[in-house]
C-alpha cells in the first residue's frame, strides 16, 4: 500500500519527511525555504536543506487538477432554518397548526416545548432559470440562484450546537480534530507567504464566537501552523503586527540587521542546521508581513462603488459587509481558505431561532443578504468566482414544528438542512436532494457531512481518501471512513 | 401474511412525497379495498422515508432493528386522505412477476452477501422488503414506484457513488432495467431472499469472545524485558556508563566515531535547560567553569535534580501526556478552578521522585489505594483532565459517556503504554493485537468513574495534632460543666420549681415545639434543648423554612408571635445568620393557622406592629411582613449575639380547641443569608408585650403541670435539659465551653477536582444521567448496537500467568464506595511479570531518553505498537527499563545515568561524513541541537531580565503579564496563551508525547513586537545598566553572560557596542525620549531584545 499522505512518497524517505513536518514547520508566512535559503547562500549545503525541508505551506500540487483555488465559507452560525430560507414546503403551510403525530420530542433541544407544525412566516417565490424557490428573506441572494447548487438534503449527527459545529468543521462530533480549513492548508499549502493560509472572521458586534470556540478552526493534531488565524474584532486584527511605539522603522530595521548578522555567524558554527537558517529567514518574513497583512485588511482602499455593492453603507449589515469584502481581498491575494461566521454564541444572538423565528431570521437575513450577494457579484466581475468556491450553510437545520413561545420559534433539527455552493467547479442552478413534504428529514439523495467534505476537497483537487495524517498510530482522514463526492453538482 | 396472500402491500410502503416526476394522484378518489387491511392503511398518510411499522403479526419478513441516530425512518404523520392508486393490485402483481423471474436471482447472486448475508454493510439489509424500504446509513434504498429517484437504482446504475455492487463489475444492463421496472411496480417480495434463510447461524456476538493468539506476543514491545550482556566495544575508554557501550557498539559497527565531548559551558547550559528549564545564572557558570574537581559535573546534576524547578520542568512533559487543562471545553468551556491541584501533584511527585509505578497507580486509583492520602487523591485528576461537554442533550448522553470513557482509556494507552487502544473502538485494531472486545473490557474499568470536586483536608496531620492539643485544653471546661450538672443543677432546679407561682406571669412566652420542620433548600435542622433549631448542612443561595407546631393556647387567644435568631458557636462569626459575616436577611415571615382536626383549613394571619432588638440600616423588621419577597430584616453589624422580633396577630388567634400553626421564613434577599438558629414563641398576653420576656418551652409546661412524683424519668430528664438553659450557673459554665470551642482549630478544607466513584459528579447542563450503569460491547462503536455487558479485563496480549485478569482484582472492603476496578487496572499496568509493567517501564525510560537526546530509542514515543518505529537500540531500552525497576521505579537515578553518559556529553556538531551514513542520528553520534519549548523560552526571557517570580504551586492565571513560570498559566482550552501556542504548546485535547517544533513568522513577530517581550527586554536593560559607570563594553559582556552563558568575541562585542551607540544616537536625534538615561535604556533594550531573538538563545547545543 502506498503511503497515504499527500506529501510523502513511501518509506524510507517517509520518516525524514515526517521529521521535517515535526521539526520544520512554517506558518502563515513562511518561506519557500529550500529555494530561498539556497538563493541567499544561508546554508552550507543547500542540497541538504532541500532534502530536509519543504515549506509545509508552499503551494503543493493537488491529486488532480483543481477547479477551486480558494474557499470562502459563509457560516450561518446557530442552524438556519431550511424551511424558512431555501427549502420551500407548501405542505407545511397546509398543515400549519396540526400536531405532528409520533414526533420524537427529543429531536430538538427543548423536549418540553414542542408545538404543532408551523408554516414559514416568509413568502417564497421562484427565481432564476433554474426556478429555485427562495424565501423573501433573501431578495438579493435570490438574484444569484443560477450560480448556486442547492443541497437540500444535508443531515448531521448531533442535535446540539457544539458537537454539530465540530462535526461540520472537523468531521467529528468530538473535540480535538483538525478542521476542513486546516486539512486544506495542510494538503495544498497556500499561494501567499505573506498572509495566513486560513483566515477566520467572527462576529464583530460583541455577540460572541461560535460554541466550541476556536476549536472550530483548530488544527487538532496537525501541526499548529495549520490552524485558522482568527481576525480579532477589536484592536489589531492580528497579534504582534505593529512594532513597539517607542521604536521607528529604521531602528527596528537596524535591530533585525544585527540580529541576522549575529545569527549567521552562529550558523557558521552549525553549518548543516537547516532549522537555524529557516529561523533567520522567518524574521525577514515577519518584517515584511508587518506591511502586507494590514494592507490586505485595509478596505478603505476599495472604491465607494464596491463599498455600496457589499452594503457597507447599510448600517444593518456594515459589519458583515466588511468581512465579505476582506474575504475577497484575501482570496485575491492568494489566501486559501476563509471562513466567516454570521451571528454570535447564544441563542438569539445567532441564527439559533428558538423564539421568534420570524424576527430572528429576519434580522440575520438583513445582516447577510446584501453582503453575500455583493460578494458573489464582485467575485464574478473580477473573474475570481472561477477559482473561488463559495459555501453557505450552518451546522444543522430547524424543525418544521414550532418551539412554543410568545412568538414561536424552531428547535434544532439534525435530520435536514440546506447548504448551497457556488463558484469554482459548481454546476449553477442545480437543485440536489430533497426533504420530506414538511422539511423534517432529508429523504432523497441524502448528503452527509462527510459527503460535503469529500465534495469540497474534490473541488480543490484533493482525493479525500488520500489526504491523511498519522497521529498516535493511526492515519486520520477528514472524512474518517466515509464520504462520497456529490458528482451531480459538479460542472 | 400467511393467509394465502403472497403479496406485500405497497400501501404499507411510504408513499412518495409530492414529486414532480410522480403522476399526480387523483385526490379524493376512494378505493375499493383490495384487502381488509387496506381500508385502514389507505387512510394513513406517510411521508417519504417515514416507515410505517406494521404490527408484528402482519410483518412476515420483518427483522427487529434498534433505532439509530442515523435512522431516517421515523414517525408517521396525521391521517390524511391519501388514496392508493387505482391499479395498485395489478401493478404489484406485475412487480411480483418481475421479482420472481428476474430480480430475486440478481439480488441473491450479487447483493445479498454483503447486505444481509455474511455481513450487513452500511446497515443495509435487503433480504426482505422491510429492510429494503428502511434502507441503511444513506437513507431509504428505494422510493416505491420511482426507480429513477431511488438510491439503489442510482448506485447500481453508477449514477452515484459508491458504485454497486462494491468493487465488482457492474450489473448487466438488462438486470438494471429489470430492477428499475420492479421498483416502479412497487418492489414486492414473495418471500425473503435465500441468503437470509440459510444465513450463517454463527453467534452475532462472537466477536466479544475473541481470543488473542500466543503468536501476537512475539512482537518486540509485548515481550518481557531482556537483560543483555553489555556489548563488547573497541574504544572502552570512551565509555563512562553501560549506556555508552550499547551506543558505541552500534556506532563502531557502522563505522562512525562518536562526536567529541561538548565544552563545559555547553554542558552546563544543556543540563540546566534539560533538568530545570532555565538558563544557568552567571554565578553558576563561573562556579562550574572554575570547579576542576572530577565530580564537578555530577554535583551540578545532583543539585539540579534536587531543586524544586526540576518538577516544574519535568512535570510539564507529563502534563502534555495527560492532556491536562483547567476548563471543560465544548460549548461554554467553563473553568475548572480546582483542577490545578493535579498539576501540583505532578510537580511534587517529580520533585519527590515518587516511584513511577506508584505515580501511575495513584493517577488511576489513588482513591482506592490510599483513600486517606491527599496526595494520592489529587493524583486522580489525571482521569478527570479530559474534556466534558457542558451541554449534553438526551440524545447524546450515551455517546458522550462512551466518548468520555474512551478518552480515559485512550490516554492511559498512549501516555502509559504507548499503545493506541482507542483504535479498537469500532473494530479490532487493524495493526496491533487488540481486539475490539479487549477495548470494551478495558473501558468497563471506568464505568462508574466520575469527575468530582472533593473537599480535601490539606495539612490533615497538623490538624490532627492541633485538634488533640485543643481537646486536652478543652477537657477541663467540659468537666466543670459536667460537675455542675451532677452536683449543683438538681438542687437548683428543685429550688426553682418550688419558687414558681404563676407560670403565666413569670413566663409570658411559650416556646413552640415543632411537629415538623423543613428547609426547601435541603438544610439540616437539629432540635436543641432550648426549643431552637440549629441549622447546618446545605446552604443554598435562597431558602424557605416551613415549621409547624400544635398548641392549645388559642383557647386563650394568641396575641403575638416572637421569632428569635440565636447566636451559636457553630455559625460563621457566631451567627445568628448563616452568611459568612454572621448576618441573615429575613425577606418574608408568615403565619397560618388551622384547627388541629382539620389541618387543611389553613388561614393566613395578618401580622402587624413588628418590633425587633436591632434593625440594620435599610433592612428594617417591617420588611419581613411587607409582602415584598426581596426586602428583608437583617442585623449587621450586631452579629454574634441573640436577636428577636415580635409580630402582633390581627386579630388574635382564637379557637375552641388545639390548632396547628404553620410558620414560613423566607430568605430570598441575599445569597446564603438564612437564620442559623431560629426559635419561635407565642404569647396570650394582651397589650404591650415584652420583646425579651422569659419563655418556657411548651413541653416543659406540661411536665411542670405533672406532680413531681408522677413524672417518668424521661420527663424529668427533659425538664432538666430545659431548666439548665435558663440556669445562670449552668449558662455561665456552658458559655465558657462554647467560648473555648470558638478557638478550636479548623481543618484546612480545599476543593480539588478528582476522579472517583460514588461521589457527586460535576454536572453541567446535562439532560440525562451522568454515567451509565453498565458498559456494553458496542458493535461498530455505536451505542445503539449493544451486545452484552463487558466485564472488566485488560489487553490479552499483555496478560500472562494464571487466571488472567483475576490476579490483579480484589474485592473492595464491605461498604466501600468504589468498585476497585481502577485499582485492578493499575495493578495490571504496573506488574512487570505477568502484566503490562515491562511495557510501562520501557515507555517511560524512552521518554526520558527522548527529552535528553532529542529522539527516543523508539522514535515514536507514544506508539510502541506495530505502527510505531522499532527501537534503534532494543537492548539498551530493556536495560534502562530494568534499571528503572531495579531502582525501585525511581526516575532520578535513570536521569543521572543518561546525563553522565558519554553519549549525552557529546557535542552537538553536525558532520557531513557521519550524516551520509546516519542522517537522522539514529545511532546517536551527537547530541543534537534542540529548540526550547514554549514555556522554557518565556521562562528564560523572564529569568534573564530578572523578572521571574519563583513562587510555586497554587491557582494559575490567564494574565499574560504574570511573572511566574509558564507552567502556572491556567490552561483554558479556548484560551491557550498565545505565546505558548505560537511556540507549539499543545491544545490539551489529546495526550501528546512529542511536540512539533515549528519555525513560523508569528514567532518572530512575537519576539519583535509583543509588548510583554518588549517589557522583558527593557527590564533586562535595566538589570545590566544599573551602574551608569560601566562602560559599553562591560555592559555588553554582562548581557552576553546572562543571556548566553558566555562572553562575546571581539567581533560580536564591536558590533554590539556600535549598535547600542547608533540606537542611542538615533533616539537622541529624534528627541525621544527626552531623558538621556531613558534613551540609553531603550538603546540597550533594543540590543537585549536581539539577544533574546538569537538562535543561540532558543536553541541549546
Short mmCIF file of C-alpha atoms in Angstrom, two decimals, chain B residues 729-1078:
data_model
loop_
_atom_site.label_atom_id
_atom_site.label_comp_id
_atom_site.label_asym_id
_atom_site.label_seq_id
_atom_site.Cartn_x
_atom_site.Cartn_y
_atom_site.Cartn_z
CA UNK B 729 -24.76 28.97 86.86
CA UNK B 730 -25.06 26.41 84.08
CA UNK B 731 -25.29 29.12 81.45
CA UNK B 732 -22.08 30.65 82.69
CA UNK B 733 -20.16 27.39 82.60
CA UNK B 734 -21.69 26.42 79.31
CA UNK B 735 -20.75 29.78 77.87
CA UNK B 736 -17.16 29.07 78.84
CA UNK B 737 -17.29 25.77 76.99
CA UNK B 738 -18.81 27.46 73.95
CA UNK B 739 -16.36 30.34 74.05
CA UNK B 740 -13.46 27.98 74.21
CA UNK B 741 -14.87 25.96 71.33
CA UNK B 742 -14.65 29.06 69.18
CA UNK B 743 -10.89 28.80 69.13
CA UNK B 744 -10.97 25.12 68.13
CA UNK B 745 -8.68 24.53 65.16
CA UNK B 746 -10.45 24.11 61.85
CA UNK B 747 -9.41 21.70 59.13
CA UNK B 748 -7.96 23.39 56.03
CA UNK B 749 -10.57 22.16 53.59
CA UNK B 750 -9.85 22.93 49.96
CA UNK B 751 -11.87 21.79 46.99
CA UNK B 752 -10.00 19.76 44.43
CA UNK B 753 -11.05 18.10 41.22
CA UNK B 754 -10.52 14.37 41.39
CA UNK B 755 -11.89 11.27 39.74
CA UNK B 756 -13.58 8.63 41.81
CA UNK B 757 -16.76 6.64 42.15
CA UNK B 758 -19.84 7.15 44.26
CA UNK B 759 -19.24 10.88 44.65
CA UNK B 760 -21.46 13.58 43.17
CA UNK B 761 -20.32 14.17 39.59
CA UNK B 762 -19.51 17.64 38.36
CA UNK B 763 -22.70 18.29 36.48
CA UNK B 764 -23.19 20.93 33.83
CA UNK B 765 -26.19 21.28 31.54
CA UNK B 766 -26.80 17.59 31.06
CA UNK B 767 -30.26 16.42 30.14
CA UNK B 768 -29.70 12.81 31.22
CA UNK B 769 -27.70 10.71 33.65
CA UNK B 770 -24.08 11.47 34.32
CA UNK B 771 -22.97 7.91 33.95
CA UNK B 772 -24.27 4.61 32.65
CA UNK B 773 -24.93 1.64 34.88
CA UNK B 774 -23.03 -0.79 32.69
CA UNK B 775 -20.52 -0.68 29.90
CA UNK B 776 -21.66 -2.72 26.93
CA UNK B 777 -19.87 -4.18 23.98
CA UNK B 778 -20.83 -1.89 21.13
CA UNK B 779 -20.86 -3.15 17.59
CA UNK B 780 -19.11 -0.61 15.41
CA UNK B 781 -18.76 1.62 18.45
CA UNK B 782 -22.43 2.52 18.18
CA UNK B 783 -24.34 2.82 21.47
CA UNK B 784 -27.43 1.80 19.53
CA UNK B 785 -25.90 -1.62 18.90
CA UNK B 786 -25.19 -3.10 22.29
CA UNK B 787 -24.11 -6.68 22.63
CA UNK B 788 -23.95 -7.74 26.22
CA UNK B 789 -22.26 -6.24 29.23
CA UNK B 790 -18.48 -6.03 29.11
CA UNK B 791 -16.87 -7.45 32.23
CA UNK B 792 -13.59 -5.86 33.20
CA UNK B 793 -10.38 -7.21 31.80
CA UNK B 794 -7.20 -5.91 30.20
CA UNK B 795 -5.30 -6.32 26.98
CA UNK B 796 -4.91 -10.02 26.42
CA UNK B 797 -1.60 -9.57 24.69
CA UNK B 798 -0.19 -8.12 27.90
CA UNK B 799 -1.51 -10.76 30.28
CA UNK B 800 0.17 -13.97 31.27
CA UNK B 801 0.00 -16.12 34.32
CA UNK B 802 -2.85 -17.95 35.95
CA UNK B 803 -6.40 -16.74 35.93
CA UNK B 804 -5.63 -13.81 33.68
CA UNK B 805 -7.27 -10.60 34.93
CA UNK B 806 -8.28 -12.18 38.23
CA UNK B 807 -4.76 -11.97 39.55
CA UNK B 808 -4.97 -8.19 39.78
CA UNK B 809 -8.52 -7.92 41.00
CA UNK B 810 -9.51 -7.58 44.59
CA UNK B 811 -12.86 -7.03 46.23
CA UNK B 812 -13.27 -3.71 47.98
CA UNK B 813 -13.89 -3.76 51.74
CA UNK B 814 -17.52 -4.12 52.64
CA UNK B 815 -19.44 -0.90 52.34
CA UNK B 816 -16.66 0.86 50.43
CA UNK B 817 -17.95 3.24 47.77
CA UNK B 818 -15.77 2.33 44.81
CA UNK B 819 -15.52 -0.85 42.74
CA UNK B 820 -11.74 -1.36 42.86
CA UNK B 821 -11.77 -1.74 39.10
CA UNK B 822 -9.29 1.06 38.57
CA UNK B 823 -7.11 -0.44 41.25
CA UNK B 824 -7.10 -3.69 39.29
CA UNK B 825 -6.17 -1.83 36.12
CA UNK B 826 -3.32 -0.10 37.93
CA UNK B 827 -2.10 -3.38 39.37
CA UNK B 828 -2.04 -4.93 35.93
CA UNK B 829 -0.29 -1.92 34.39
CA UNK B 830 2.48 -1.92 36.96
CA UNK B 831 3.05 -5.66 37.12
CA UNK B 832 6.24 -6.29 35.14
CA UNK B 833 5.99 -10.06 35.44
CA UNK B 834 2.53 -11.09 34.30
CA UNK B 835 1.01 -7.73 33.39
CA UNK B 836 1.98 -4.69 31.35
CA UNK B 837 4.70 -3.40 33.69
CA UNK B 838 7.56 -4.18 31.35
CA UNK B 839 6.00 -2.08 28.61
CA UNK B 840 5.18 0.66 31.13
CA UNK B 841 8.85 0.79 32.12
CA UNK B 842 10.07 0.80 28.53
CA UNK B 843 7.77 3.64 27.59
CA UNK B 844 8.85 5.93 30.43
CA UNK B 845 12.60 5.38 30.13
CA UNK B 846 12.24 6.03 26.43
CA UNK B 847 10.57 9.34 27.25
CA UNK B 848 13.50 10.31 29.48
CA UNK B 849 15.89 9.44 26.69
CA UNK B 850 13.80 11.32 24.16
CA UNK B 851 13.81 14.56 26.12
CA UNK B 852 17.51 14.36 26.91
CA UNK B 853 18.72 13.29 23.49
CA UNK B 854 16.14 14.79 21.18
CA UNK B 855 14.88 11.50 19.87
CA UNK B 856 13.68 8.38 21.62
CA UNK B 857 15.28 4.97 21.28
CA UNK B 858 11.80 4.36 19.97
CA UNK B 859 11.36 7.45 17.81
CA UNK B 860 7.59 7.35 18.22
CA UNK B 861 7.35 7.78 21.98
CA UNK B 862 3.62 7.11 22.27
CA UNK B 863 3.50 4.41 19.61
CA UNK B 864 5.06 1.19 20.76
CA UNK B 865 2.78 -0.90 18.58
CA UNK B 866 3.50 -2.15 15.10
CA UNK B 867 2.77 1.27 13.59
CA UNK B 868 5.49 2.86 15.64
CA UNK B 869 9.17 2.85 14.84
CA UNK B 870 11.11 -0.10 16.16
CA UNK B 871 13.73 0.70 18.79
CA UNK B 872 17.14 1.62 17.42
CA UNK B 873 18.76 0.02 20.49
CA UNK B 874 16.35 -2.57 21.89
CA UNK B 875 18.92 -3.98 24.32
CA UNK B 876 19.62 -0.55 25.73
CA UNK B 877 15.93 0.17 26.08
CA UNK B 878 15.41 -3.04 28.02
CA UNK B 879 18.50 -2.38 30.09
CA UNK B 880 17.24 1.08 31.06
CA UNK B 881 13.79 -0.27 31.84
CA UNK B 882 15.31 -2.91 34.07
CA UNK B 883 17.46 -0.27 35.76
CA UNK B 884 14.35 1.75 36.49
CA UNK B 885 12.66 -1.21 38.14
CA UNK B 886 15.86 -2.10 39.98
CA UNK B 887 15.96 1.46 41.35
CA UNK B 888 12.52 0.94 42.80
CA UNK B 889 10.94 2.70 39.80
CA UNK B 890 12.65 5.99 40.68
CA UNK B 891 13.30 8.27 37.73
CA UNK B 892 16.10 10.41 39.11
CA UNK B 893 18.72 7.63 39.06
CA UNK B 894 17.84 6.97 35.41
CA UNK B 895 18.18 10.66 34.58
CA UNK B 896 21.58 10.61 36.16
CA UNK B 897 22.63 7.51 34.27
CA UNK B 898 21.76 9.16 30.99
CA UNK B 899 23.21 12.57 31.83
CA UNK B 900 26.54 11.19 32.95
CA UNK B 901 26.97 9.04 29.86
CA UNK B 902 29.49 9.94 27.20
CA UNK B 903 26.62 9.69 24.75
CA UNK B 904 24.84 12.63 26.32
CA UNK B 905 28.04 14.58 26.80
CA UNK B 906 28.91 14.55 23.10
CA UNK B 907 29.00 17.81 21.22
CA UNK B 908 26.06 18.72 19.01
CA UNK B 909 28.19 19.25 15.98
CA UNK B 910 26.80 18.09 12.70
CA UNK B 911 29.17 16.24 10.43
CA UNK B 912 28.75 15.70 6.72
CA UNK B 913 30.50 12.35 6.63
CA UNK B 914 28.52 10.92 9.55
CA UNK B 915 25.43 12.44 8.04
CA UNK B 916 25.92 10.36 4.96
CA UNK B 917 25.74 7.17 6.98
CA UNK B 918 23.16 8.17 9.55
CA UNK B 919 21.38 11.36 8.60
CA UNK B 920 18.83 11.14 11.37
CA UNK B 921 21.34 10.41 14.08
CA UNK B 922 19.59 7.15 14.92
CA UNK B 923 22.83 5.76 16.19
CA UNK B 924 23.35 8.80 18.41
CA UNK B 925 26.73 10.06 17.28
CA UNK B 926 25.87 13.52 18.51
CA UNK B 927 23.55 15.19 20.92
CA UNK B 928 21.54 17.30 18.52
CA UNK B 929 20.74 20.96 18.82
CA UNK B 930 17.29 21.40 20.33
CA UNK B 931 14.79 24.21 20.20
CA UNK B 932 13.50 25.15 23.61
CA UNK B 933 9.81 24.64 24.29
CA UNK B 934 7.35 27.49 24.62
CA UNK B 935 7.47 27.54 28.43
CA UNK B 936 11.24 27.42 28.57
CA UNK B 937 11.59 30.26 26.09
CA UNK B 938 9.31 32.50 28.07
CA UNK B 939 10.75 31.46 31.43
CA UNK B 940 14.22 32.20 30.09
CA UNK B 941 13.14 35.64 28.92
CA UNK B 942 11.86 36.30 32.43
CA UNK B 943 14.96 34.83 34.02
CA UNK B 944 17.48 36.90 32.09
CA UNK B 945 15.50 40.06 32.73
CA UNK B 946 15.49 39.13 36.40
CA UNK B 947 11.74 39.40 36.48
CA UNK B 948 10.93 35.78 37.24
CA UNK B 949 8.68 35.21 40.23
CA UNK B 950 9.68 31.82 41.59
CA UNK B 951 6.51 31.22 43.61
CA UNK B 952 5.44 27.62 43.23
CA UNK B 953 2.04 25.86 43.18
CA UNK B 954 -1.48 27.12 43.65
CA UNK B 955 -4.05 28.55 41.26
CA UNK B 956 -2.81 29.67 37.89
CA UNK B 957 -3.53 32.80 35.91
CA UNK B 958 -4.54 33.93 32.45
CA UNK B 959 -2.74 37.23 32.87
CA UNK B 960 -0.07 37.49 30.21
CA UNK B 961 1.79 39.96 32.36
CA UNK B 962 2.24 37.40 35.11
CA UNK B 963 5.87 36.92 36.10
CA UNK B 964 5.50 33.36 37.33
CA UNK B 965 6.81 30.40 35.37
CA UNK B 966 4.71 29.44 32.39
CA UNK B 967 3.55 26.21 33.95
CA UNK B 968 1.36 28.36 36.18
CA UNK B 969 -0.59 29.75 33.28
CA UNK B 970 -4.13 28.46 33.55
CA UNK B 971 -4.74 26.01 30.74
CA UNK B 972 -8.09 27.17 29.46
CA UNK B 973 -8.94 25.18 26.40
CA UNK B 974 -10.49 28.03 24.47
CA UNK B 975 -7.77 30.45 25.50
CA UNK B 976 -4.40 28.78 25.28
CA UNK B 977 -1.93 31.55 25.99
CA UNK B 978 -0.91 32.98 22.60
CA UNK B 979 2.76 32.95 23.48
CA UNK B 980 2.57 29.28 24.40
CA UNK B 981 0.53 28.36 21.38
CA UNK B 982 2.75 30.08 18.86
CA UNK B 983 5.70 28.06 20.09
CA UNK B 984 3.85 24.77 19.72
CA UNK B 985 2.50 24.08 23.17
CA UNK B 986 -0.30 21.51 22.98
CA UNK B 987 -4.03 22.18 22.84
CA UNK B 988 -4.73 19.75 25.72
CA UNK B 989 -7.37 17.78 23.85
CA UNK B 990 -5.45 14.55 23.42
CA UNK B 991 -2.29 13.49 25.18
CA UNK B 992 0.85 14.11 23.18
CA UNK B 993 4.30 12.71 23.74
CA UNK B 994 6.22 14.84 21.36
CA UNK B 995 5.63 18.46 20.48
CA UNK B 996 6.15 19.67 16.97
CA UNK B 997 8.88 22.27 16.59
CA UNK B 998 7.76 24.73 14.01
CA UNK B 999 9.55 27.81 12.80
CA UNK B 1000 6.99 30.35 11.78
CA UNK B 1001 6.89 34.06 11.18
CA UNK B 1002 4.40 34.74 14.00
CA UNK B 1003 7.09 33.59 16.42
CA UNK B 1004 9.43 36.20 15.02
CA UNK B 1005 6.67 38.80 15.17
CA UNK B 1006 6.04 37.94 18.78
CA UNK B 1007 9.66 38.30 19.77
CA UNK B 1008 9.95 41.55 17.80
CA UNK B 1009 6.72 43.30 18.73
CA UNK B 1010 4.91 41.72 21.66
CA UNK B 1011 4.57 44.25 24.49
CA UNK B 1012 5.45 41.65 27.12
CA UNK B 1013 8.62 40.65 25.32
CA UNK B 1014 9.49 44.28 24.91
CA UNK B 1015 8.99 44.82 28.63
CA UNK B 1016 11.32 41.89 29.36
CA UNK B 1017 13.94 43.48 27.11
CA UNK B 1018 13.66 46.77 28.98
CA UNK B 1019 13.86 45.00 32.29
CA UNK B 1020 16.96 43.15 31.05
CA UNK B 1021 18.42 46.50 30.01
CA UNK B 1022 17.84 47.98 33.44
CA UNK B 1023 19.40 44.91 35.03
CA UNK B 1024 22.68 45.38 33.20
CA UNK B 1025 22.88 49.17 33.31
CA UNK B 1026 22.17 49.86 36.94
CA UNK B 1027 25.64 51.22 37.36
CA UNK B 1028 25.98 54.12 34.97
CA UNK B 1029 29.72 53.96 35.39
CA UNK B 1030 30.01 50.73 33.44
CA UNK B 1031 31.47 51.06 30.00
CA UNK B 1032 29.52 49.93 26.95
CA UNK B 1033 31.91 47.00 26.63
CA UNK B 1034 31.24 45.89 30.16
CA UNK B 1035 27.52 46.15 29.74
CA UNK B 1036 27.56 44.05 26.58
CA UNK B 1037 29.78 41.46 28.23
CA UNK B 1038 27.41 41.20 31.17
CA UNK B 1039 24.45 40.86 28.86
CA UNK B 1040 26.11 38.06 26.92
CA UNK B 1041 26.97 36.21 30.05
CA UNK B 1042 23.45 36.43 31.39
CA UNK B 1043 21.71 35.52 28.16
CA UNK B 1044 24.10 33.04 26.64
CA UNK B 1045 26.38 31.94 29.45
CA UNK B 1046 29.45 33.14 27.60
CA UNK B 1047 31.36 36.30 26.75
CA UNK B 1048 31.16 37.88 23.30
CA UNK B 1049 34.08 37.53 20.97
CA UNK B 1050 35.78 40.66 19.70
CA UNK B 1051 33.69 40.95 16.60
CA UNK B 1052 30.44 40.49 18.46
CA UNK B 1053 31.50 42.98 21.05
CA UNK B 1054 32.34 45.57 18.41
CA UNK B 1055 29.07 45.03 16.56
CA UNK B 1056 27.07 45.20 19.76
CA UNK B 1057 28.62 48.35 21.15
CA UNK B 1058 28.37 50.06 17.78
CA UNK B 1059 24.71 49.13 17.61
CA UNK B 1060 23.92 50.44 21.07
CA UNK B 1061 25.70 53.68 20.26
CA UNK B 1062 23.84 54.06 16.96
CA UNK B 1063 20.46 53.38 18.54
CA UNK B 1064 21.17 55.82 21.30
CA UNK B 1065 22.12 58.48 18.78
CA UNK B 1066 19.05 57.79 16.77
CA UNK B 1067 16.82 58.17 19.83
CA UNK B 1068 18.67 61.36 20.63
CA UNK B 1069 18.24 62.69 17.10
CA UNK B 1070 14.53 62.08 17.31
CA UNK B 1071 14.49 63.77 20.70
CA UNK B 1072 12.53 60.85 22.09
CA UNK B 1073 12.59 60.16 24.92
CA UNK B 1074 13.84 63.37 26.42
CA UNK B 1075 15.59 61.75 29.33
CA UNK B 1076 19.10 60.68 28.42
CA UNK B 1077 19.03 57.74 30.82
CA UNK B 1078 15.83 56.52 29.22
#
